PDB file of C-alpha atoms and ligand atoms in Angstrom:
ATOM      1  CA  MET A  33      -5.062  -2.955 -19.893  1.00 85.00           C
ATOM      2  CA  TYR A  34      -6.597  -4.469 -16.767  1.00 95.00           C
ATOM      3  CA  LEU A  35      -8.646  -1.435 -15.731  1.00 97.00           C
ATOM      4  CA  GLU A  36     -10.117  -1.079 -19.200  1.00 96.00           C
ATOM      5  CA  ALA A  37     -10.983  -4.752 -19.309  1.00 97.00           C
ATOM      6  CA  LEU A  38     -12.811  -4.454 -15.994  1.00 97.00           C
ATOM      7  CA  ALA A  39     -14.748  -1.410 -17.198  1.00 96.00           C
ATOM      8  CA  ILE A  40     -15.900  -3.415 -20.229  1.00 97.00           C
ATOM      9  CA  LYS A  41     -16.702  -6.605 -18.347  1.00 97.00           C
ATOM     10  CA  TYR A  42     -18.456  -4.950 -15.378  1.00 97.00           C
ATOM     11  CA  PRO A  43     -20.110  -1.788 -16.695  1.00 96.00           C
ATOM     12  CA  GLN A  44     -22.660  -1.849 -13.851  1.00 94.00           C
ATOM     13  CA  LEU A  45     -20.039  -1.927 -11.181  1.00 95.00           C
ATOM     14  CA  VAL A  46     -17.081   0.122 -12.360  1.00 96.00           C
ATOM     15  CA  ARG A  47     -16.286   3.221 -14.312  1.00 97.00           C
ATOM     16  CA  LEU A  48     -12.901   4.098 -15.680  1.00 98.00           C
ATOM     17  CA  GLN A  49     -12.184   7.782 -15.668  1.00 98.00           C
ATOM     18  CA  LYS A  50      -9.197   9.430 -17.309  1.00 98.00           C
ATOM     19  CA  ILE A  51      -8.186  12.336 -15.117  1.00 98.00           C
ATOM     20  CA  GLY A  52      -5.506  13.775 -17.410  1.00 98.00           C
ATOM     21  CA  LYS A  53      -2.108  12.954 -18.773  1.00 98.00           C
ATOM     22  CA  SER A  54       1.250  12.659 -17.100  1.00 98.00           C
ATOM     23  CA  TYR A  55       4.214  14.868 -18.092  1.00 98.00           C
ATOM     24  CA  GLU A  56       5.282  12.379 -20.718  1.00 98.00           C
ATOM     25  CA  GLY A  57       1.712  11.943 -21.960  1.00 98.00           C
ATOM     26  CA  ARG A  58       0.577   8.772 -20.249  1.00 98.00           C
ATOM     27  CA  ASP A  59      -3.053   8.505 -19.206  1.00 98.00           C
ATOM     28  CA  MET A  60      -3.839   8.801 -15.531  1.00 98.00           C
ATOM     29  CA  ASN A  61      -6.715   6.493 -14.690  1.00 98.00           C
ATOM     30  CA  ILE A  62      -8.996   6.218 -11.751  1.00 98.00           C
ATOM     31  CA  LEU A  63     -11.434   3.408 -11.233  1.00 98.00           C
ATOM     32  CA  ARG A  64     -14.722   4.073  -9.517  1.00 97.00           C
ATOM     33  CA  ILE A  65     -16.299   1.037  -7.995  1.00 96.00           C
ATOM     34  CA  LYS A  66     -19.860   1.281  -6.848  1.00 93.00           C
ATOM     35  CA  SER A  67     -22.647  -1.204  -6.609  1.00 89.00           C
ATOM     36  CA  PRO A  68     -25.708  -0.369  -8.760  1.00 84.00           C
ATOM     37  CA  LEU A  69     -27.747  -1.398  -5.761  1.00 80.00           C
ATOM     38  CA  ASN A  70     -26.155   0.823  -3.186  1.00 66.00           C
ATOM     39  CA  ASN A  71     -28.298   3.408  -1.573  1.00 62.00           C
ATOM     40  CA  LEU A  72     -28.290   7.160  -1.905  1.00 60.00           C
ATOM     41  CA  SER A  73     -26.267   7.918   1.113  1.00 62.00           C
ATOM     42  CA  THR A  74     -23.057   6.348  -0.209  1.00 86.00           C
ATOM     43  CA  VAL A  75     -19.804   7.294   1.425  1.00 94.00           C
ATOM     44  CA  LYS A  76     -16.603   7.589  -0.596  1.00 96.00           C
ATOM     45  CA  ILE A  77     -13.130   6.264   0.013  1.00 98.00           C
ATOM     46  CA  PHE A  78     -10.297   7.555  -2.158  1.00 98.00           C
ATOM     47  CA  ILE A  79      -7.043   5.696  -2.544  1.00 98.00           C
ATOM     48  CA  ASP A  80      -3.848   6.816  -4.218  1.00 98.00           C
ATOM     49  CA  ALA A  81      -0.786   4.656  -4.910  1.00 98.00           C
ATOM     50  CA  GLY A  82       2.417   4.935  -6.844  1.00 98.00           C
ATOM     51  CA  ILE A  83       3.191   8.608  -6.035  1.00 98.00           C
ATOM     52  CA  HIS A  84       6.726   7.291  -5.564  1.00 99.00           C
ATOM     53  CA  ALA A  85       7.934   5.429  -8.612  1.00 98.00           C
ATOM     54  CA  ARG A  86      10.034   2.725  -6.988  1.00 98.00           C
ATOM     55  CA  GLU A  87       7.393   1.619  -4.464  1.00 98.00           C
ATOM     56  CA  TRP A  88       5.911  -0.991  -6.719  1.00 98.00           C
ATOM     57  CA  ILE A  89       4.164  -2.898  -3.959  1.00 98.00           C
ATOM     58  CA  ALA A  90       1.769   0.110  -3.599  1.00 98.00           C
ATOM     59  CA  PRO A  91       0.123  -0.028  -7.069  1.00 98.00           C
ATOM     60  CA  ALA A  92       0.062  -3.834  -6.735  1.00 98.00           C
ATOM     61  CA  THR A  93      -1.874  -3.517  -3.466  1.00 98.00           C
ATOM     62  CA  ALA A  94      -4.292  -1.012  -4.986  1.00 98.00           C
ATOM     63  CA  LEU A  95      -4.856  -3.337  -7.943  1.00 98.00           C
ATOM     64  CA  TYR A  96      -5.568  -6.267  -5.631  1.00 98.00           C
ATOM     65  CA  LEU A  97      -8.179  -4.144  -3.824  1.00 98.00           C
ATOM     66  CA  ILE A  98      -9.772  -3.378  -7.187  1.00 98.00           C
ATOM     67  CA  ASN A  99      -9.565  -7.026  -8.218  1.00 98.00           C
ATOM     68  CA  GLN A 100     -11.284  -8.237  -5.065  1.00 98.00           C
ATOM     69  CA  LEU A 101     -13.991  -5.585  -5.010  1.00 97.00           C
ATOM     70  CA  VAL A 102     -14.886  -6.119  -8.627  1.00 97.00           C
ATOM     71  CA  GLU A 103     -14.141  -9.704  -9.633  1.00 97.00           C
ATOM     72  CA  ASN A 104     -15.150 -11.098  -6.256  1.00 96.00           C
ATOM     73  CA  TYR A 105     -18.060  -8.752  -5.675  1.00 92.00           C
ATOM     74  CA  THR A 106     -20.431 -11.465  -4.623  1.00 90.00           C
ATOM     75  CA  VAL A 107     -18.162 -12.243  -1.687  1.00 91.00           C
ATOM     76  CA  HIS A 108     -17.429  -8.629  -0.824  1.00 90.00           C
ATOM     77  CA  PHE A 109     -20.846  -7.332  -1.496  1.00 87.00           C
ATOM     78  CA  ALA A 110     -21.072  -5.765   1.958  1.00 87.00           C
ATOM     79  CA  LEU A 111     -18.091  -3.552   1.109  1.00 91.00           C
ATOM     80  CA  LEU A 112     -19.841  -2.155  -1.922  1.00 91.00           C
ATOM     81  CA  ARG A 113     -23.269  -1.659  -0.497  1.00 88.00           C
ATOM     82  CA  ASN A 114     -22.668   1.782   0.992  1.00 91.00           C
ATOM     83  CA  VAL A 115     -19.279   2.693  -0.300  1.00 95.00           C
ATOM     84  CA  GLU A 116     -18.015   4.184  -3.536  1.00 95.00           C
ATOM     85  CA  TRP A 117     -14.322   3.269  -3.917  1.00 97.00           C
ATOM     86  CA  ILE A 118     -12.248   5.631  -5.989  1.00 98.00           C
ATOM     87  CA  VAL A 119      -8.812   4.219  -6.752  1.00 98.00           C
ATOM     88  CA  LEU A 120      -5.911   5.912  -8.519  1.00 98.00           C
ATOM     89  CA  PRO A 121      -3.430   3.045  -8.715  1.00 98.00           C
ATOM     90  CA  VAL A 122      -0.531   4.956 -10.306  1.00 98.00           C
ATOM     91  CA  VAL A 123      -0.156   8.660  -9.567  1.00 98.00           C
ATOM     92  CA  ASN A 124       3.273   8.840 -11.201  1.00 98.00           C
ATOM     93  CA  PRO A 125       3.199   6.650 -14.322  1.00 98.00           C
ATOM     94  CA  ASP A 126       6.310   8.269 -15.928  1.00 99.00           C
ATOM     95  CA  GLY A 127       8.417   7.579 -12.848  1.00 98.00           C
ATOM     96  CA  TYR A 128       6.990   4.087 -12.575  1.00 98.00           C
ATOM     97  CA  GLU A 129       7.888   3.277 -16.154  1.00 98.00           C
ATOM     98  CA  TYR A 130      11.359   4.797 -15.724  1.00 98.00           C
ATOM     99  CA  SER A 131      11.937   2.665 -12.625  1.00 98.00           C
ATOM    100  CA  ARG A 132      10.945  -0.404 -14.628  1.00 98.00           C
ATOM    101  CA  ASN A 133      13.243   0.278 -17.548  1.00 98.00           C
ATOM    102  CA  PHE A 134      16.211   2.301 -16.375  1.00 98.00           C
ATOM    103  CA  ARG A 135      16.672   3.036 -12.714  1.00 98.00           C
ATOM    104  CA  ARG A 136      14.941   0.716 -10.287  1.00 98.00           C
ATOM    105  CA  LEU A 137      15.197   3.148  -7.382  1.00 98.00           C
ATOM    106  CA  TRP A 138      13.784   6.202  -9.154  1.00 98.00           C
ATOM    107  CA  ARG A 139      11.323   8.022  -6.892  1.00 98.00           C
ATOM    108  CA  LYS A 140      10.285  11.338  -8.475  1.00 98.00           C
ATOM    109  CA  THR A 141       8.265  12.417 -11.471  1.00 99.00           C
ATOM    110  CA  ARG A 142      10.075  12.948 -14.781  1.00 98.00           C
ATOM    111  CA  SER A 143       9.451  16.633 -15.505  1.00 98.00           C
ATOM    112  CA  LYS A 144      12.270  18.676 -16.988  1.00 98.00           C
ATOM    113  CA  GLY A 145      14.588  20.694 -14.803  1.00 97.00           C
ATOM    114  CA  TRP A 146      17.806  22.722 -15.314  1.00 97.00           C
ATOM    115  CA  PHE A 147      20.103  20.058 -13.869  1.00 97.00           C
ATOM    116  CA  CYS A 148      17.995  17.080 -12.932  1.00 98.00           C
ATOM    117  CA  LYS A 149      14.618  15.691 -13.791  1.00 98.00           C
ATOM    118  CA  GLY A 150      11.583  15.310 -11.630  1.00 98.00           C
ATOM    119  CA  ALA A 151      10.106  16.480  -8.361  1.00 98.00           C
ATOM    120  CA  ASP A 152       8.983  14.473  -5.386  1.00 99.00           C
ATOM    121  CA  ALA A 153       5.251  14.401  -6.001  1.00 99.00           C
ATOM    122  CA  ASN A 154       4.684  13.819  -2.300  1.00 99.00           C
ATOM    123  CA  ARG A 155       6.345  17.183  -1.532  1.00 99.00           C
ATOM    124  CA  ASN A 156       4.399  19.016  -4.228  1.00 99.00           C
ATOM    125  CA  PHE A 157       0.946  19.488  -2.730  1.00 99.00           C
ATOM    126  CA  ASP A 158      -0.083  22.971  -1.669  1.00 98.00           C
ATOM    127  CA  TYR A 159      -0.445  22.691   2.069  1.00 98.00           C
ATOM    128  CA  HIS A 160       2.440  24.193   4.059  1.00 98.00           C
ATOM    129  CA  TRP A 161       4.398  23.515   0.903  1.00 98.00           C
ATOM    130  CA  ARG A 162       8.193  23.240   1.255  1.00 98.00           C
ATOM    131  CA  GLU A 163       8.081  24.117   4.990  1.00 98.00           C
ATOM    132  CA  THR A 164       9.726  20.961   6.308  1.00 98.00           C
ATOM    133  CA  GLY A 165      11.462  17.821   5.108  1.00 98.00           C
ATOM    134  CA  SER A 166      11.641  18.894   1.496  1.00 98.00           C
ATOM    135  CA  SER A 167      14.402  20.259  -0.657  1.00 98.00           C
ATOM    136  CA  TRP A 168      14.946  23.301  -2.848  1.00 98.00           C
ATOM    137  CA  PHE A 169      17.533  21.463  -4.843  1.00 98.00           C
ATOM    138  CA  GLU A 170      16.337  20.006  -8.085  1.00 98.00           C
ATOM    139  CA  CYS A 171      18.544  16.949  -7.872  1.00 98.00           C
ATOM    140  CA  SER A 172      17.372  15.965  -4.417  1.00 98.00           C
ATOM    141  CA  ASN A 173      15.071  13.010  -4.038  1.00 98.00           C
ATOM    142  CA  THR A 174      12.765  15.163  -1.935  1.00 98.00           C
ATOM    143  CA  TYR A 175      12.735  18.170  -4.290  1.00 98.00           C
ATOM    144  CA  ALA A 176       9.447  19.965  -3.669  1.00 98.00           C
ATOM    145  CA  GLY A 177       9.153  21.259  -7.243  1.00 98.00           C
ATOM    146  CA  ARG A 178       9.359  24.817  -8.627  1.00 98.00           C
ATOM    147  CA  SER A 179       6.076  25.658  -6.993  1.00 98.00           C
ATOM    148  CA  ALA A 180       3.245  23.817  -5.335  1.00 98.00           C
ATOM    149  CA  PHE A 181       1.414  21.713  -7.931  1.00 98.00           C
ATOM    150  CA  SER A 182       4.174  22.403 -10.496  1.00 98.00           C
ATOM    151  CA  GLU A 183       3.799  18.709 -11.451  1.00 99.00           C
ATOM    152  CA  ILE A 184       0.924  17.909 -13.759  1.00 98.00           C
ATOM    153  CA  GLU A 185       0.303  14.597 -11.991  1.00 99.00           C
ATOM    154  CA  THR A 186      -0.362  16.245  -8.585  1.00 98.00           C
ATOM    155  CA  ASN A 187      -2.390  18.901 -10.330  1.00 98.00           C
ATOM    156  CA  ASN A 188      -4.631  16.253 -11.958  1.00 98.00           C
ATOM    157  CA  LEU A 189      -5.141  14.530  -8.617  1.00 98.00           C
ATOM    158  CA  LYS A 190      -5.987  17.819  -6.926  1.00 98.00           C
ATOM    159  CA  ASN A 191      -8.599  18.641  -9.584  1.00 98.00           C
ATOM    160  CA  VAL A 192     -10.370  15.305  -9.169  1.00 98.00           C
ATOM    161  CA  LEU A 193     -10.539  15.698  -5.430  1.00 98.00           C
ATOM    162  CA  LEU A 194     -11.751  19.268  -5.496  1.00 97.00           C
ATOM    163  CA  ASN A 195     -14.597  18.193  -7.800  1.00 97.00           C
ATOM    164  CA  GLU A 196     -15.625  15.312  -5.561  1.00 96.00           C
ATOM    165  CA  SER A 197     -17.982  15.926  -2.745  1.00 91.00           C
ATOM    166  CA  ASN A 198     -18.503  13.590   0.191  1.00 91.00           C
ATOM    167  CA  VAL A 199     -15.174  11.828   0.332  1.00 97.00           C
ATOM    168  CA  GLN A 200     -14.749  10.751   3.958  1.00 98.00           C
ATOM    169  CA  ALA A 201     -11.537   8.766   3.810  1.00 98.00           C
ATOM    170  CA  TYR A 202      -8.266   9.085   1.937  1.00 98.00           C
ATOM    171  CA  VAL A 203      -5.428   6.549   1.864  1.00 99.00           C
ATOM    172  CA  SER A 204      -2.066   7.090   0.210  1.00 99.00           C
ATOM    173  CA  LEU A 205      -0.176   3.828  -0.293  1.00 99.00           C
ATOM    174  CA  HIS A 206       3.647   3.820  -0.041  1.00 99.00           C
ATOM    175  CA  SER A 207       6.478   1.593   1.013  1.00 98.00           C
ATOM    176  CA  TYR A 208       8.242   0.776   3.100  1.00 98.00           C
ATOM    177  CA  GLY A 209       8.088   0.672   6.878  1.00 98.00           C
ATOM    178  CA  ASN A 210       4.911  -1.104   8.170  1.00 98.00           C
ATOM    179  CA  LEU A 211       3.357   2.156   9.302  1.00 98.00           C
ATOM    180  CA  ILE A 212      -0.105   3.642   9.447  1.00 99.00           C
ATOM    181  CA  LEU A 213       0.434   7.366   9.609  1.00 98.00           C
ATOM    182  CA  TYR A 214      -2.046  10.169  10.203  1.00 98.00           C
ATOM    183  CA  PRO A 215      -1.569  13.991   9.854  1.00 98.00           C
ATOM    184  CA  TRP A 216       0.045  16.176  10.212  1.00 98.00           C
ATOM    185  CA  GLY A 217       3.101  15.264   8.215  1.00 98.00           C
ATOM    186  CA  TYR A 218       4.368  18.812   7.955  1.00 98.00           C
ATOM    187  CA  GLU A 219       4.651  19.387  11.692  1.00 98.00           C
ATOM    188  CA  ASN A 220       4.556  17.531  15.011  1.00 96.00           C
ATOM    189  CA  GLN A 221       1.045  18.698  15.828  1.00 97.00           C
ATOM    190  CA  VAL A 222      -2.000  16.538  15.394  1.00 98.00           C
ATOM    191  CA  PRO A 223      -5.534  17.492  14.228  1.00 98.00           C
ATOM    192  CA  PRO A 224      -8.192  17.832  16.935  1.00 98.00           C
ATOM    193  CA  HIS A 225      -9.728  14.449  16.154  1.00 98.00           C
ATOM    194  CA  TRP A 226      -6.374  12.618  16.244  1.00 98.00           C
ATOM    195  CA  ASN A 227      -7.729  10.197  18.794  1.00 98.00           C
ATOM    196  CA  ASP A 228     -10.261   8.839  16.312  1.00 98.00           C
ATOM    197  CA  LEU A 229      -7.558   8.581  13.673  1.00 98.00           C
ATOM    198  CA  HIS A 230      -5.273   6.783  16.103  1.00 98.00           C
ATOM    199  CA  ASN A 231      -7.931   4.341  17.287  1.00 98.00           C
ATOM    200  CA  LEU A 232      -9.083   3.497  13.788  1.00 98.00           C
ATOM    201  CA  GLY A 233      -5.453   3.110  12.721  1.00 98.00           C
ATOM    202  CA  ARG A 234      -4.954   0.647  15.574  1.00 98.00           C
ATOM    203  CA  LYS A 235      -8.044  -1.303  14.561  1.00 98.00           C
ATOM    204  CA  ILE A 236      -6.721  -1.545  11.001  1.00 98.00           C
ATOM    205  CA  ALA A 237      -3.309  -2.677  12.298  1.00 98.00           C
ATOM    206  CA  ASP A 238      -4.909  -5.231  14.610  1.00 98.00           C
ATOM    207  CA  ALA A 239      -6.988  -6.706  11.826  1.00 98.00           C
ATOM    208  CA  ILE A 240      -3.906  -7.081   9.667  1.00 98.00           C
ATOM    209  CA  GLU A 241      -1.960  -8.671  12.500  1.00 98.00           C
ATOM    210  CA  ALA A 242      -4.808 -11.061  13.311  1.00 98.00           C
ATOM    211  CA  PHE A 243      -4.935 -12.073   9.675  1.00 98.00           C
ATOM    212  CA  SER A 244      -1.263 -12.656   8.934  1.00 98.00           C
ATOM    213  CA  GLY A 245       0.831 -11.810  11.925  1.00 98.00           C
ATOM    214  CA  SER A 246       2.286  -8.775  10.166  1.00 98.00           C
ATOM    215  CA  ALA A 247       2.671  -5.895  12.622  1.00 98.00           C
ATOM    216  CA  TYR A 248       2.090  -2.254  11.710  1.00 98.00           C
ATOM    217  CA  ARG A 249       2.915   0.726  13.922  1.00 98.00           C
ATOM    218  CA  VAL A 250       0.360   3.545  14.130  1.00 98.00           C
ATOM    219  CA  GLY A 251       1.135   7.152  14.801  1.00 98.00           C
ATOM    220  CA  ASN A 252       1.423  10.783  13.780  1.00 98.00           C
ATOM    221  CA  SER A 253       3.306  11.050  10.527  1.00 98.00           C
ATOM    222  CA  ALA A 254       5.859  13.709  11.537  1.00 98.00           C
ATOM    223  CA  LYS A 255       6.681  12.132  14.864  1.00 98.00           C
ATOM    224  CA  THR A 256       6.574   8.485  13.878  1.00 98.00           C
ATOM    225  CA  LEU A 257       8.493   8.890  10.623  1.00 98.00           C
ATOM    226  CA  TYR A 258       9.772  12.423  10.003  1.00 98.00           C
ATOM    227  CA  PRO A 259       8.330  15.871   9.301  1.00 98.00           C
ATOM    228  CA  ALA A 260       7.747  16.375   5.571  1.00 98.00           C
ATOM    229  CA  ALA A 261       5.405  18.955   4.070  1.00 98.00           C
ATOM    230  CA  GLY A 262       3.538  18.791   0.766  1.00 98.00           C
ATOM    231  CA  GLY A 263       2.170  15.266   0.962  1.00 98.00           C
ATOM    232  CA  SER A 264      -1.135  14.184  -0.535  1.00 99.00           C
ATOM    233  CA  ASP A 265      -2.352  13.014   2.913  1.00 98.00           C
ATOM    234  CA  ASP A 266      -1.941  16.449   4.537  1.00 99.00           C
ATOM    235  CA  TRP A 267      -3.527  18.158   1.573  1.00 98.00           C
ATOM    236  CA  ALA A 268      -6.498  15.800   1.545  1.00 98.00           C
ATOM    237  CA  MET A 269      -7.288  16.649   5.137  1.00 98.00           C
ATOM    238  CA  GLY A 270      -6.083  20.280   5.292  1.00 98.00           C
ATOM    239  CA  VAL A 271      -7.509  21.546   2.026  1.00 98.00           C
ATOM    240  CA  ALA A 272      -9.960  19.015   0.637  1.00 98.00           C
ATOM    241  CA  LYS A 273     -11.334  18.631   4.155  1.00 98.00           C
ATOM    242  CA  ILE A 274     -11.485  14.857   4.134  1.00 98.00           C
ATOM    243  CA  PRO A 275     -11.836  13.880   7.764  1.00 98.00           C
ATOM    244  CA  ILE A 276      -9.884  10.604   7.660  1.00 98.00           C
ATOM    245  CA  SER A 277      -6.537  10.570   5.967  1.00 98.00           C
ATOM    246  CA  TYR A 278      -3.683   8.059   6.209  1.00 99.00           C
ATOM    247  CA  THR A 279      -0.391   7.302   4.563  1.00 99.00           C
ATOM    248  CA  ILE A 280       0.250   3.607   4.788  1.00 99.00           C
ATOM    249  CA  GLU A 281       3.803   2.423   4.461  1.00 99.00           C
ATOM    250  CA  LEU A 282       3.579  -1.172   3.294  1.00 98.00           C
ATOM    251  CA  PRO A 283       6.314  -3.670   4.232  1.00 98.00           C
ATOM    252  CA  ALA A 284       9.757  -3.954   2.746  1.00 98.00           C
ATOM    253  CA  GLY A 285      10.686  -6.794   0.449  1.00 98.00           C
ATOM    254  CA  GLY A 286      13.525  -8.170  -1.579  1.00 98.00           C
ATOM    255  CA  VAL A 287      17.130  -6.930  -1.381  1.00 97.00           C
ATOM    256  CA  LEU A 288      16.541  -3.251  -1.818  1.00 97.00           C
ATOM    257  CA  GLY A 289      13.321  -3.029   0.208  1.00 98.00           C
ATOM    258  CA  PHE A 290      11.287  -2.092  -2.880  1.00 98.00           C
ATOM    259  CA  ASP A 291      11.790  -5.244  -4.925  1.00 98.00           C
ATOM    260  CA  PHE A 292       9.438  -7.877  -3.663  1.00 98.00           C
ATOM    261  CA  PRO A 293       9.868 -11.333  -5.123  1.00 98.00           C
ATOM    262  CA  GLU A 294       6.773 -12.070  -7.163  1.00 97.00           C
ATOM    263  CA  ASN A 295       5.563 -14.800  -4.824  1.00 98.00           C
ATOM    264  CA  GLU A 296       5.495 -12.448  -1.804  1.00 98.00           C
ATOM    265  CA  ILE A 297       3.378  -9.689  -3.323  1.00 98.00           C
ATOM    266  CA  LEU A 298       0.018 -11.288  -2.830  1.00 98.00           C
ATOM    267  CA  SER A 299       0.348 -11.748   0.919  1.00 98.00           C
ATOM    268  CA  VAL A 300       1.026  -8.006   1.374  1.00 98.00           C
ATOM    269  CA  ALA A 301      -1.970  -7.080  -0.739  1.00 98.00           C
ATOM    270  CA  ARG A 302      -4.175  -9.643   1.008  1.00 98.00           C
ATOM    271  CA  GLU A 303      -3.432  -8.487   4.493  1.00 98.00           C
ATOM    272  CA  MET A 304      -4.006  -4.883   3.537  1.00 98.00           C
ATOM    273  CA  PHE A 305      -7.364  -5.800   2.092  1.00 98.00           C
ATOM    274  CA  GLU A 306      -8.323  -6.819   5.638  1.00 98.00           C
ATOM    275  CA  GLY A 307      -7.338  -3.308   6.711  1.00 98.00           C
ATOM    276  CA  PHE A 308      -9.486  -1.741   3.997  1.00 98.00           C
ATOM    277  CA  LYS A 309     -12.494  -3.714   5.256  1.00 98.00           C
ATOM    278  CA  VAL A 310     -12.038  -2.201   8.737  1.00 98.00           C
ATOM    279  CA  LEU A 311     -11.726   1.263   7.255  1.00 98.00           C
ATOM    280  CA  ALA A 312     -14.896   0.819   5.197  1.00 97.00           C
ATOM    281  CA  ASP A 313     -16.892  -0.457   8.139  1.00 96.00           C
ATOM    282  CA  TYR A 314     -15.852   2.525  10.179  1.00 97.00           C
ATOM    283  CA  VAL A 315     -16.599   5.086   7.486  1.00 97.00           C
ATOM    284  CA  VAL A 316     -20.011   3.585   6.819  1.00 94.00           C
ATOM    285  CA  SER A 317     -20.995   3.414  10.493  1.00 94.00           C
ATOM    286  CA  LYS A 318     -19.772   6.963  11.132  1.00 95.00           C
ATOM    287  CA  TYR A 319     -20.813   8.824   7.964  1.00 93.00           C
ATOM    288  CA  GLY A 320     -23.298   6.599   6.143  1.00 89.00           C
ATOM    289  CA  SER A 321     -26.986   6.704   6.871  1.00 69.00           C
ATOM    290  CA  GLU A 322     -29.380   4.112   5.579  1.00 55.00           C
ATOM    291  CA  LYS A 323     -32.150   5.890   3.794  1.00 46.00           C
TER     292      LYS A 323
HETATM  293  O1  0X9 B 501       8.402  10.675   2.618  1.00 73.83           O
HETATM  294  C1  0X9 B 501       7.309  10.338   2.153  1.00 73.83           C
HETATM  295  O2  0X9 B 501       6.744  10.967   1.258  1.00 73.83           O
HETATM  296  C2  0X9 B 501       6.595   9.108   2.721  1.00 73.83           C
HETATM  297  N1  0X9 B 501       7.554   8.077   3.020  1.00 73.83           N
HETATM  298  S1  0X9 B 501       8.335   7.299   1.795  1.00 73.83           S
HETATM  299  O3  0X9 B 501       9.318   6.433   2.398  1.00 73.83           O
HETATM  300  N2  0X9 B 501       7.278   6.329   1.053  1.00 73.83           N
HETATM  301  O4  0X9 B 501       8.864   8.233   0.886  1.00 73.83           O
HETATM  302  C3  0X9 B 501       5.844   9.505   3.970  1.00 73.83           C
HETATM  303  C4  0X9 B 501       4.850  10.535   3.772  1.00 73.83           C
HETATM  304  C5  0X9 B 501       4.080  10.848   5.048  1.00 73.83           C
HETATM  305  N3  0X9 B 501       3.218  11.974   4.893  1.00 73.83           N
HETATM  306  C6  0X9 B 501       3.665  13.271   4.972  1.00 73.83           C
HETATM  307  N4  0X9 B 501       4.849  13.557   5.411  1.00 73.83           N
HETATM  308  N5  0X9 B 501       2.794  14.218   4.657  1.00 73.83           N
HETATM  309 ZN1   ZN B 502       6.606   6.808  -0.758  1.00 73.83          ZN
END
């Protein structure tokens, strides 16, 4: 597997960490990328992708970020100097596999229910859980789960984050919609520092547009998209107290919106890499201190 190969080839730069198993027993892997030369006051950026099974462009974009940071580290050295990148490329491996083999548009996890399988992992986090935009009905695509963190996958992610100090930025990668969304997702209110979140979001969007012409809208999640409680983004900010948190809806592709032709994947990943650079610069200048 690619992540394992990287961990073997670049032991100085990356560490592969298994954070638990999925419902069906697949390993959940995070990759930590950190330069051996970076200084003590490293900031941390955490990225999740593949919470929703069918949104294949999200894990692909996370893998491209990993690929560039690691295999092109001489070029992107500046991005590693003061930042530890923590990437979970597939939050929902069971759903992902199911969408590959059986139902292309599967979204949820694959846990057992009475009538239907799976919960929407992005409705399952314990922050204003099930208050808005989520369903009680097991068979719904936005089923919030029996209880908050009923899904082992969200539970594993929660545990990693609670054990991690000093994470200043969180990004949850989804598709589709060309959106950079900041909390709250569960209600129309915004956090007190929303202006910072908005401005940084705009800078990220501008960098992407300057690079490729692809336009992203920036805004509050509930207002710009729809209110929906229990997302990883809201939990990261509301409970894990990470000051910067975004959900990024990558572009649509193919016929269904989720099925990019192979030759169009790289351009999405490439332009988002430009966005990650802007995010890293901001986090380092705001929270890093050279000592
Ligand atoms: O509905 C979602 O979970 C996300 N959109 S998607 O089309 N990829 O399903 C948006 C999540 C935004 N964040 C919150 N509502 N917390
Ligand atoms: Zn999604």
